Structures are given as structure tokens and as C-alpha cells.
mmCIF file of C-alpha atoms in Angstrom:
data_model
loop_
_atom_site.group_PDB
_atom_site.id
_atom_site.type_symbol
_atom_site.label_atom_id
_atom_site.label_comp_id
_atom_site.label_asym_id
_atom_site.label_seq_id
_atom_site.Cartn_x
_atom_site.Cartn_y
_atom_site.Cartn_z
ATOM 1 C CA MET A 1 66.011 61.740 -90.676
ATOM 2 C CA ASN A 2 64.163 64.782 -93.046
ATOM 3 C CA LEU A 3 61.964 67.775 -91.927
ATOM 4 C CA ASN A 4 58.868 66.860 -92.745
ATOM 5 C CA MET A 5 57.635 70.310 -93.942
ATOM 6 C CA GLU A 6 54.010 70.420 -91.831
ATOM 7 C CA TRP A 7 56.011 70.183 -89.318
ATOM 8 C CA LEU A 8 57.457 72.875 -90.255
ATOM 9 C CA ARG A 9 54.342 74.907 -90.946
ATOM 10 C CA THR A 10 53.365 74.034 -87.294
ATOM 11 C CA PHE A 11 56.539 74.999 -85.861
ATOM 12 C CA LYS A 12 56.490 78.234 -87.486
ATOM 13 C CA THR A 13 52.540 78.762 -86.267
ATOM 14 C CA ILE A 14 53.521 78.248 -82.796
ATOM 15 C CA TYR A 15 56.354 80.423 -82.779
ATOM 16 C CA GLU A 16 54.317 82.859 -83.971
ATOM 17 C CA LYS A 17 51.226 82.421 -82.038
ATOM 18 C CA GLY A 18 52.382 81.622 -79.395
ATOM 19 C CA THR A 19 50.403 78.659 -77.294
ATOM 20 C CA LEU A 20 49.650 75.258 -78.396
ATOM 21 C CA THR A 21 45.855 76.018 -78.678
ATOM 22 C CA ALA A 22 46.384 79.071 -80.803
ATOM 23 C CA ALA A 23 48.014 77.119 -83.218
ATOM 24 C CA ALA A 24 45.595 74.547 -83.108
ATOM 25 C CA GLN A 25 43.127 76.674 -83.982
ATOM 26 C CA ALA A 26 44.829 78.797 -86.899
ATOM 27 C CA LEU A 27 45.990 75.102 -88.591
ATOM 28 C CA TYR A 28 42.530 73.573 -88.076
ATOM 29 C CA ILE A 29 43.471 70.574 -86.325
ATOM 30 C CA SER A 30 43.991 69.223 -82.626
ATOM 31 C CA GLN A 31 45.949 70.247 -80.134
ATOM 32 C CA PRO A 32 47.555 66.904 -79.141
ATOM 33 C CA GLY A 33 48.522 67.084 -83.608
ATOM 34 C CA VAL A 34 50.159 70.300 -82.731
ATOM 35 C CA SER A 35 52.566 68.842 -80.233
ATOM 36 C CA LEU A 36 53.018 65.980 -81.468
ATOM 37 C CA HIS A 37 54.221 67.704 -85.024
ATOM 38 C CA LEU A 38 56.259 69.421 -82.518
ATOM 39 C CA ASN A 39 57.955 66.828 -80.480
ATOM 40 C CA SER A 40 58.269 64.950 -83.970
ATOM 41 C CA LEU A 41 60.769 67.611 -85.409
ATOM 42 C CA GLU A 42 62.352 68.580 -81.151
ATOM 43 C CA VAL A 43 63.168 64.571 -81.926
ATOM 44 C CA ALA A 44 64.650 65.277 -85.882
ATOM 45 C CA THR A 45 66.632 68.373 -85.105
ATOM 46 C CA GLY A 46 68.162 67.456 -81.710
ATOM 47 C CA TYR A 47 67.117 70.492 -80.410
ATOM 48 C CA LYS A 48 64.507 71.194 -77.734
ATOM 49 C CA LEU A 49 62.371 74.483 -79.163
ATOM 50 C CA PHE A 50 60.436 75.626 -76.670
ATOM 51 C CA ASP A 51 59.846 76.386 -73.054
ATOM 52 C CA ARG A 52 56.401 75.473 -71.923
ATOM 53 C CA SER A 53 55.606 78.356 -69.050
ATOM 54 C CA ALA A 54 51.803 77.961 -67.698
ATOM 55 C CA LYS A 55 50.840 80.931 -70.907
ATOM 56 C CA LYS A 56 52.726 80.660 -73.486
ATOM 57 C CA MET A 57 55.743 78.345 -75.205
ATOM 58 C CA VAL A 58 58.681 80.576 -75.092
ATOM 59 C CA PRO A 59 60.937 79.701 -77.962
ATOM 60 C CA THR A 60 64.440 78.592 -77.336
ATOM 61 C CA GLU A 61 67.614 80.144 -78.916
ATOM 62 C CA ARG A 62 67.741 77.377 -81.471
ATOM 63 C CA ALA A 63 64.029 78.167 -81.728
ATOM 64 C CA LYS A 64 65.147 81.297 -83.093
ATOM 65 C CA VAL A 65 67.461 80.401 -85.857
ATOM 66 C CA LEU A 66 65.512 77.634 -86.993
ATOM 67 C CA TYR A 67 62.462 80.309 -87.596
ATOM 68 C CA ASN A 68 64.697 83.483 -88.885
ATOM 69 C CA PHE A 69 65.753 80.136 -91.307
ATOM 70 C CA ILE A 70 62.027 78.758 -92.421
ATOM 71 C CA GLN A 71 59.856 82.307 -92.020
ATOM 72 C CA GLU A 72 60.255 84.065 -95.200
ATOM 73 C CA PRO A 73 60.483 80.582 -97.772
ATOM 74 C CA MET A 74 57.691 78.815 -95.839
ATOM 75 C CA SER A 75 55.836 82.344 -95.718
ATOM 76 C CA ARG A 76 56.066 82.071 -100.028
ATOM 77 C CA LEU A 77 55.186 78.587 -99.575
ATOM 78 C CA GLU A 78 51.847 79.149 -98.294
ATOM 79 C CA MET A 79 51.752 82.191 -100.469
ATOM 80 C CA ALA A 80 52.115 79.577 -104.218
ATOM 81 C CA GLU A 81 49.487 77.464 -102.025
ATOM 82 C CA GLN A 82 47.170 80.037 -102.018
ATOM 83 C CA VAL A 83 47.917 81.184 -105.513
ATOM 84 C CA PHE A 84 48.104 77.885 -107.544
ATOM 85 C CA HIS A 85 45.094 76.295 -105.924
ATOM 86 C CA ARG A 86 43.302 78.691 -108.241
ATOM 87 C CA SER A 87 43.596 75.374 -111.154
ATOM 88 C CA SER A 88 42.551 73.197 -108.826
ATOM 89 C CA ARG A 89 39.138 73.061 -111.116
ATOM 90 C CA GLU A 90 39.602 73.893 -114.454
ATOM 91 C CA GLY A 91 36.416 75.783 -115.804
ATOM 92 C CA ARG A 92 35.797 77.805 -112.557
ATOM 93 C CA SER A 93 38.134 80.166 -111.376
ATOM 94 C CA THR A 94 38.601 80.617 -107.219
ATOM 95 C CA ILE A 95 38.435 83.502 -105.099
ATOM 96 C CA SER A 96 39.942 83.713 -101.649
ATOM 97 C CA ILE A 97 37.612 85.445 -99.058
ATOM 98 C CA GLY A 98 39.068 86.596 -95.652
ATOM 99 C CA MET A 99 36.148 87.402 -93.140
ATOM 100 C CA CYS A 100 35.985 87.023 -89.029
ATOM 101 C CA PHE A 101 34.541 83.223 -88.486
ATOM 102 C CA GLU A 102 30.837 84.339 -87.140
ATOM 103 C CA THR A 103 30.451 86.639 -90.486
ATOM 104 C CA PHE A 104 30.733 83.924 -91.979
ATOM 105 C CA GLN A 105 28.874 81.364 -90.185
ATOM 106 C CA PHE A 106 25.947 83.593 -89.765
ATOM 107 C CA THR A 107 26.152 84.969 -93.622
ATOM 108 C CA LEU A 108 27.669 83.205 -96.498
ATOM 109 C CA GLU A 109 28.186 79.387 -95.433
ATOM 110 C CA ARG A 110 24.853 78.668 -96.251
ATOM 111 C CA TYR A 111 25.238 80.179 -99.800
ATOM 112 C CA ILE A 112 28.527 77.978 -100.649
ATOM 113 C CA SER A 113 26.983 75.327 -102.641
ATOM 114 C CA THR A 114 25.229 78.145 -104.963
ATOM 115 C CA LEU A 115 28.748 79.505 -106.021
ATOM 116 C CA PRO A 116 28.669 79.179 -109.679
ATOM 117 C CA PHE A 117 32.798 79.156 -107.958
ATOM 118 C CA ASN A 118 34.941 77.843 -106.040
ATOM 119 C CA VAL A 119 35.905 79.923 -103.169
ATOM 120 C CA ILE A 120 38.119 79.796 -100.476
ATOM 121 C CA VAL A 121 37.536 81.347 -97.311
ATOM 122 C CA LYS A 122 40.665 82.224 -94.187
ATOM 123 C CA PHE A 123 39.327 83.976 -91.036
ATOM 124 C CA GLY A 124 42.421 85.219 -88.931
ATOM 125 C CA LEU A 125 42.860 89.266 -87.813
ATOM 126 C CA TYR A 126 42.097 91.713 -89.880
ATOM 127 C CA GLN A 127 45.310 93.576 -90.238
ATOM 128 C CA GLU A 128 46.539 90.413 -91.706
ATOM 129 C CA MET A 129 43.711 89.851 -94.107
ATOM 130 C CA ILE A 130 44.489 93.462 -95.299
ATOM 131 C CA HIS A 131 47.754 92.507 -96.045
ATOM 132 C CA ASP A 132 46.887 88.929 -97.696
ATOM 133 C CA LEU A 133 44.350 91.198 -99.798
ATOM 134 C CA ASP A 134 47.333 93.276 -101.019
ATOM 135 C CA LYS A 135 49.497 90.680 -102.030
ATOM 136 C CA GLY A 136 47.091 88.492 -103.613
ATOM 137 C CA VAL A 137 46.724 86.155 -101.909
ATOM 138 C CA LEU A 138 42.862 87.034 -100.792
ATOM 139 C CA ASP A 139 40.611 88.495 -103.664
ATOM 140 C CA LEU A 140 37.991 89.802 -100.802
ATOM 141 C CA ILE A 141 37.702 90.921 -97.108
ATOM 142 C CA VAL A 142 34.872 91.694 -94.631
ATOM 143 C CA THR A 143 36.402 93.885 -92.284
ATOM 144 C CA PRO A 144 35.958 97.030 -89.511
ATOM 145 C CA GLU A 145 38.880 98.311 -90.233
ATOM 146 C CA LYS A 146 40.637 99.812 -93.476
ATOM 147 C CA GLY A 147 44.397 99.774 -94.932
ATOM 148 C CA GLU A 148 46.437 102.868 -96.538
ATOM 149 C CA GLN A 149 47.575 100.684 -99.490
ATOM 150 C CA THR A 150 47.169 102.534 -102.573
ATOM 151 C CA ASN A 151 46.362 99.836 -105.095
ATOM 152 C CA LEU A 152 43.582 98.669 -102.116
ATOM 153 C CA GLU A 153 39.772 99.658 -102.172
ATOM 154 C CA PHE A 154 37.170 99.535 -99.383
ATOM 155 C CA LYS A 155 33.700 100.216 -100.063
ATOM 156 C CA PRO A 156 31.086 100.686 -96.635
ATOM 157 C CA PHE A 157 28.688 98.305 -97.561
ATOM 158 C CA SER A 158 26.958 97.903 -93.577
ATOM 159 C CA ARG A 159 26.838 98.793 -89.732
ATOM 160 C CA GLU A 160 26.916 96.445 -86.868
ATOM 161 C CA LYS A 161 24.910 97.907 -83.976
ATOM 162 C CA ILE A 162 26.727 96.687 -80.866
ATOM 163 C CA LEU A 163 23.796 95.600 -78.078
ATOM 164 C CA LEU A 164 23.682 94.140 -74.591
ATOM 165 C CA VAL A 165 21.743 91.134 -74.767
ATOM 166 C CA CYS A 166 20.631 88.378 -72.264
ATOM 167 C CA GLY A 167 18.917 84.793 -72.389
ATOM 168 C CA GLU A 168 15.288 84.555 -72.285
ATOM 169 C CA ARG A 169 14.856 83.591 -68.365
ATOM 170 C CA THR A 170 16.979 86.326 -67.228
ATOM 171 C CA ASN A 171 15.280 87.889 -64.757
ATOM 172 C CA ILE A 172 15.424 91.868 -66.186
ATOM 173 C CA LYS A 173 13.379 94.372 -64.175
ATOM 174 C CA PRO A 174 15.455 95.301 -61.734
ATOM 175 C CA LEU A 175 17.686 96.269 -64.621
ATOM 176 C CA LYS A 176 14.644 97.519 -66.443
ATOM 177 C CA THR A 177 14.328 99.760 -63.023
ATOM 178 C CA LEU A 178 18.012 100.892 -63.073
ATOM 179 C CA LEU A 179 17.852 102.498 -66.695
ATOM 180 C CA LYS A 180 15.202 104.161 -65.836
ATOM 181 C CA GLU A 181 16.970 106.408 -62.417
ATOM 182 C CA ILE A 182 19.935 106.885 -64.671
ATOM 183 C CA ASP A 183 18.200 108.735 -67.201
ATOM 184 C CA VAL A 184 17.946 112.070 -64.964
ATOM 185 C CA LYS A 185 19.757 115.647 -66.059
ATOM 186 C CA ASP A 186 21.384 116.452 -62.716
ATOM 187 C CA GLU A 187 25.292 114.975 -63.583
ATOM 188 C CA LYS A 188 25.487 114.061 -60.023
ATOM 189 C CA VAL A 189 23.116 111.822 -59.641
ATOM 190 C CA LYS A 190 23.129 110.490 -62.893
ATOM 191 C CA ALA A 191 26.694 109.358 -62.494
ATOM 192 C CA ALA A 192 25.962 107.712 -58.787
ATOM 193 C CA LYS A 193 22.747 105.692 -60.759
ATOM 194 C CA ILE A 194 25.459 104.563 -63.756
ATOM 195 C CA GLY A 195 27.418 103.149 -60.368
ATOM 196 C CA ALA A 196 24.504 101.201 -59.010
ATOM 197 C CA LEU A 197 24.048 100.220 -62.598
ATOM 198 C CA GLU A 198 27.464 99.090 -63.286
ATOM 199 C CA ASN A 199 27.587 97.150 -59.893
ATOM 200 C CA TRP A 200 24.281 95.587 -60.596
ATOM 201 C CA LEU A 201 25.644 94.182 -64.232
ATOM 202 C CA LYS A 202 29.262 92.757 -62.521
ATOM 203 C CA GLN A 203 27.388 90.712 -60.230
ATOM 204 C CA GLN A 204 25.639 89.021 -62.858
ATOM 205 C CA VAL A 205 26.956 85.861 -65.174
ATOM 206 C CA TRP A 206 28.976 87.171 -68.241
ATOM 207 C CA TYR A 207 29.341 85.254 -71.313
ATOM 208 C CA SER A 208 32.586 86.548 -74.135
ATOM 209 C CA THR A 209 34.728 85.276 -76.270
ATOM 210 C CA ALA A 210 38.424 83.534 -75.439
ATOM 211 C CA ALA A 211 39.410 86.154 -78.310
ATOM 212 C CA ASP A 212 38.917 89.024 -77.415
ATOM 213 C CA MET A 213 36.616 91.484 -75.560
ATOM 214 C CA ASP A 214 37.010 94.055 -78.000
ATOM 215 C CA HIS A 215 32.819 94.413 -77.435
ATOM 216 C CA LEU A 216 32.117 94.832 -73.707
ATOM 217 C CA LYS A 217 34.818 96.870 -73.113
ATOM 218 C CA ARG A 218 34.130 99.299 -76.023
ATOM 219 C CA PHE A 219 29.871 99.302 -74.694
ATOM 220 C CA TRP A 220 31.167 98.563 -70.655
ATOM 221 C CA LYS A 221 34.032 101.845 -71.531
ATOM 222 C CA MET A 222 31.361 104.852 -73.222
ATOM 223 C CA ASN A 223 27.960 103.971 -71.599
ATOM 224 C CA LEU A 224 29.079 103.045 -67.410
ATOM 225 C CA ARG A 225 32.247 106.135 -68.129
ATOM 226 C CA GLN A 226 35.564 103.661 -66.505
ATOM 227 C CA ASN A 227 37.421 100.547 -67.979
ATOM 228 C CA ILE A 228 35.580 97.639 -66.952
ATOM 229 C CA ASP A 229 36.848 95.510 -63.823
ATOM 230 C CA PHE A 230 35.839 92.096 -64.344
ATOM 231 C CA LYS A 231 36.828 88.881 -65.646
ATOM 232 C CA PRO A 232 33.312 87.047 -67.620
ATOM 233 C CA ASN A 233 32.215 83.718 -65.845
ATOM 234 C CA TYR A 234 32.209 82.046 -69.774
ATOM 235 C CA ILE A 235 34.738 82.296 -72.350
ATOM 236 C CA VAL A 236 33.685 80.509 -75.518
ATOM 237 C CA PRO A 237 35.055 80.016 -78.767
ATOM 238 C CA ASN A 238 33.220 82.727 -80.556
ATOM 239 C CA ILE A 239 30.617 84.859 -80.388
ATOM 240 C CA SER A 240 27.738 81.859 -82.324
ATOM 241 C CA SER A 241 28.967 79.875 -79.081
ATOM 242 C CA ILE A 242 27.687 83.008 -77.441
ATOM 243 C CA VAL A 243 24.532 82.980 -78.175
ATOM 244 C CA ARG A 244 23.641 79.603 -78.163
ATOM 245 C CA CYS A 245 25.223 79.463 -74.093
ATOM 246 C CA LEU A 246 22.397 82.236 -74.032
ATOM 247 C CA SER A 247 19.884 81.024 -75.787
ATOM 248 C CA GLY A 248 17.006 79.887 -73.874
ATOM 249 C CA ASN A 249 18.517 80.270 -70.662
ATOM 250 C CA GLU A 250 19.860 82.941 -68.210
ATOM 251 C CA GLY A 251 22.859 85.670 -68.554
ATOM 252 C CA PHE A 252 24.936 88.672 -70.406
ATOM 253 C CA ALA A 253 26.767 89.545 -72.782
ATOM 254 C CA ILE A 254 27.401 92.460 -75.570
ATOM 255 C CA ILE A 255 27.730 91.361 -78.938
ATOM 256 C CA PRO A 256 26.387 92.778 -82.799
ATOM 257 C CA ASP A 257 22.727 93.076 -83.360
ATOM 258 C CA PHE A 258 23.037 90.670 -86.305
ATOM 259 C CA LEU A 259 24.314 87.569 -85.316
ATOM 260 C CA CYS A 260 21.872 87.449 -82.497
ATOM 261 C CA ARG A 261 18.781 88.382 -85.134
ATOM 262 C CA ASP A 262 17.118 85.889 -85.507
ATOM 263 C CA GLU A 263 17.329 84.340 -81.635
ATOM 264 C CA ILE A 264 16.062 88.281 -80.812
ATOM 265 C CA LYS A 265 12.974 87.227 -83.198
ATOM 266 C CA SER A 266 12.145 84.071 -81.868
ATOM 267 C CA GLY A 267 12.734 85.733 -77.496
ATOM 268 C CA GLN A 268 15.343 82.956 -77.308
ATOM 269 C CA VAL A 269 17.516 86.065 -76.926
ATOM 270 C CA LYS A 270 16.475 89.616 -74.944
ATOM 271 C CA ALA A 271 17.736 92.563 -76.624
ATOM 272 C CA VAL A 272 18.413 94.183 -73.802
ATOM 273 C CA TRP A 273 19.958 98.014 -74.177
ATOM 274 C CA ALA A 274 21.942 99.854 -77.170
ATOM 275 C CA GLY A 275 23.418 102.424 -74.389
ATOM 276 C CA ASP A 276 22.835 106.051 -74.325
ATOM 277 C CA VAL A 277 25.983 106.059 -76.336
ATOM 278 C CA LYS A 278 25.679 104.351 -79.287
ATOM 279 C CA VAL A 279 28.579 101.596 -79.773
ATOM 280 C CA GLU A 280 28.376 100.198 -84.130
ATOM 281 C CA ASN A 281 31.193 99.260 -86.311
ATOM 282 C CA THR A 282 31.128 100.168 -90.277
ATOM 283 C CA LEU A 283 31.435 97.044 -92.621
ATOM 284 C CA TYR A 284 33.622 97.368 -95.608
ATOM 285 C CA PHE A 285 34.155 95.409 -97.857
ATOM 286 C CA GLY A 286 37.945 95.572 -99.315
ATOM 287 C CA SER A 287 39.699 94.338 -102.320
ATOM 288 C CA ARG A 288 41.788 95.003 -105.395
ATOM 289 C CA LYS A 289 40.764 97.837 -107.252
ATOM 290 C CA LYS A 290 42.482 95.711 -110.187
ATOM 291 C CA THR A 291 41.053 92.271 -110.329
ATOM 292 C CA ILE A 292 40.216 90.030 -112.814
ATOM 293 C CA TYR A 293 37.341 88.353 -109.938
ATOM 294 C CA SER A 294 34.916 91.343 -110.177
ATOM 295 C CA LYS A 295 31.961 89.322 -111.229
ATOM 296 C CA GLU A 296 32.438 86.480 -108.647
ATOM 297 C CA ILE A 297 33.303 89.547 -105.528
ATOM 298 C CA LYS A 298 29.998 91.154 -107.199
ATOM 299 C CA MET A 299 27.675 87.621 -106.152
ATOM 300 C CA VAL A 300 29.195 87.659 -102.637
ATOM 301 C CA GLU A 301 28.894 91.350 -101.837
ATOM 302 C CA ASP A 302 25.177 90.699 -102.645
ATOM 303 C CA ILE A 303 24.844 88.241 -100.754
ATOM 304 C CA PHE A 304 26.040 89.892 -97.872
ATOM 305 C CA ARG A 305 23.851 93.417 -98.601
ATOM 306 C CA LYS A 306 20.629 90.910 -98.682
ATOM 307 C CA GLU A 307 21.967 88.841 -95.318
ATOM 308 C CA MET A 308 23.334 91.875 -93.169
ATOM 309 C CA GLY A 309 21.811 95.478 -95.169
ATOM 310 C CA ALA A 310 22.619 97.767 -96.684
ATOM 311 C CA LEU A 311 23.544 101.414 -95.644
#
């Protein structure tokens, strides 16, 4: 039996991501589809490739050998797909853009059909995006992180403020009282009041994302002076899901302001606290210093400045 390229692509993704769920999200296919590809590959090779544990797919020794054989050629093929896809429609240039899913959904998605060129959008980790930008797979990235590659440039264009927000139906009267009480100069009194605030917040209903809790951890540590020691009640796929869950309902989350701006204006979500210590991220446009797509990149950058505000 011949080895199907999609089976190998799925195998490589499972190996790198560690779970069937993460592989399915990365490949934009269903988890049963990922399992089918893996099962077909195991039948074709005659070897078990992963031991399935509760939290992770653990590669067998045969899987490690197979991965070492295919990793480099598969990566080159994926890069070729990105580069040569540019010529799929003659007369129109194609640029590839990397960003997080929420940023795309909030800013660029509504403008895609108006752009006079082809666009390939890729979601992923910021360091992976910087690597792909350096290798020519991506032409533009939107990122809160900068790389040090000499052929790349990173231009700051906006800031996102991290806020404590809640749903419209959340009772925040006790919270307002607690926030007023921490506004004191006596450090011992302040520490006691911050402890009371922390305890109250930990008793509330919380939402966070499946990917990480970075915003929540940073905000909590900088304003409540210790590491977070509880888990959110609801872990959802992305920040847009958090906003939809909170809108008109109860519960808390800590998220960037621009991702819930419309809901705050409509009153469906309340901006509760920006923190005594402001938590902000500077956002950058990352691109190669030498590019033939300057005109197209500028059009995309202008959309982001319009939607997110400029420095």
C-alpha cells in the first residue's frame, strides 16, 4: 500500500502538536478525520505509531524514526505549497499574512472580499510566524513579539490594553466597593484589601481560552501581586467565544480591549477594571525589508490602523 501524503502530513502534525485535538485545529479538519488518517497510516506501515495516554499522544520508537525521515522533506513541500500557490490566479498578486485568529476576525475578515489581490491567512504561534516570515512563507505578520533577524523589520502600530470585563448581568457592586477600598496609601492596609479583592474574584465565574491564560496570569500577578492559583470555570476555543459567552450574561474574563469594544459600547459587556498597574501589549507589523509586495502590504496595514487605532 502506498503512503498517502495527507496521512504523513497528519502524522507530522500529531507528532509536533502532541494531541489529536491540537492537530485537528492546526489542519482545519475534524478530530475523527485526524484519527482516520493516523489509523490508515498505521495499517499501511504495519506499525503502531503512538501510545495514547490521557493527555498526550506519545510517539513510539517507529514513529520517531518515521518523523526523522519525513520532517525535512514535508516542511519543504509545505513551503513550496505556500510559495507556488501565489501563481494560482494570473494577473493578481498573492500575499500571505500571519496573525492570531481573533485579530483576523475582528479586523481583516470583513475586508477580505474588497482586496484587489489574493490573500492566504495563517494562524499560529508568534515565533512560528516570525520563522515563516524569515523563510519567505509569510509576507506580513501582526505580532506582539519581535524577532532579531537582520532581514526583517518590525514597526509598532497600535497598543492593546488588557482589561477585566464581565457580562452585562454580573453583579459588580461588591467589586466596586472592594476596588475603592484598595485605593489607600498604607501598604499593610492595602495588602489586606487586595487579599479580600482576590478572594472575591476567585469565587466568581471565569472564562479563558483553550490555548493559554497569558492575559489572565499577567493581569492577576501585576495587580494582585501573586501568581494565579485557580482554574477558570469555562475553557473555550478563542477570545471571540469568550465575548459571545459573556454578552448579556454573567461571568468574568481578562481580555484585550479592542476585541470587545463593540460589546462594551452596546452594554452587553462591562469594562470593570484596567488595573492599578496597566497591562498593555505593543502590536507590530513584521515584514521583510526587501519585498515586492509593498503596495499590497500597505493596504493591509492601513486596514489594521483604521480598525485598531494607531500609536
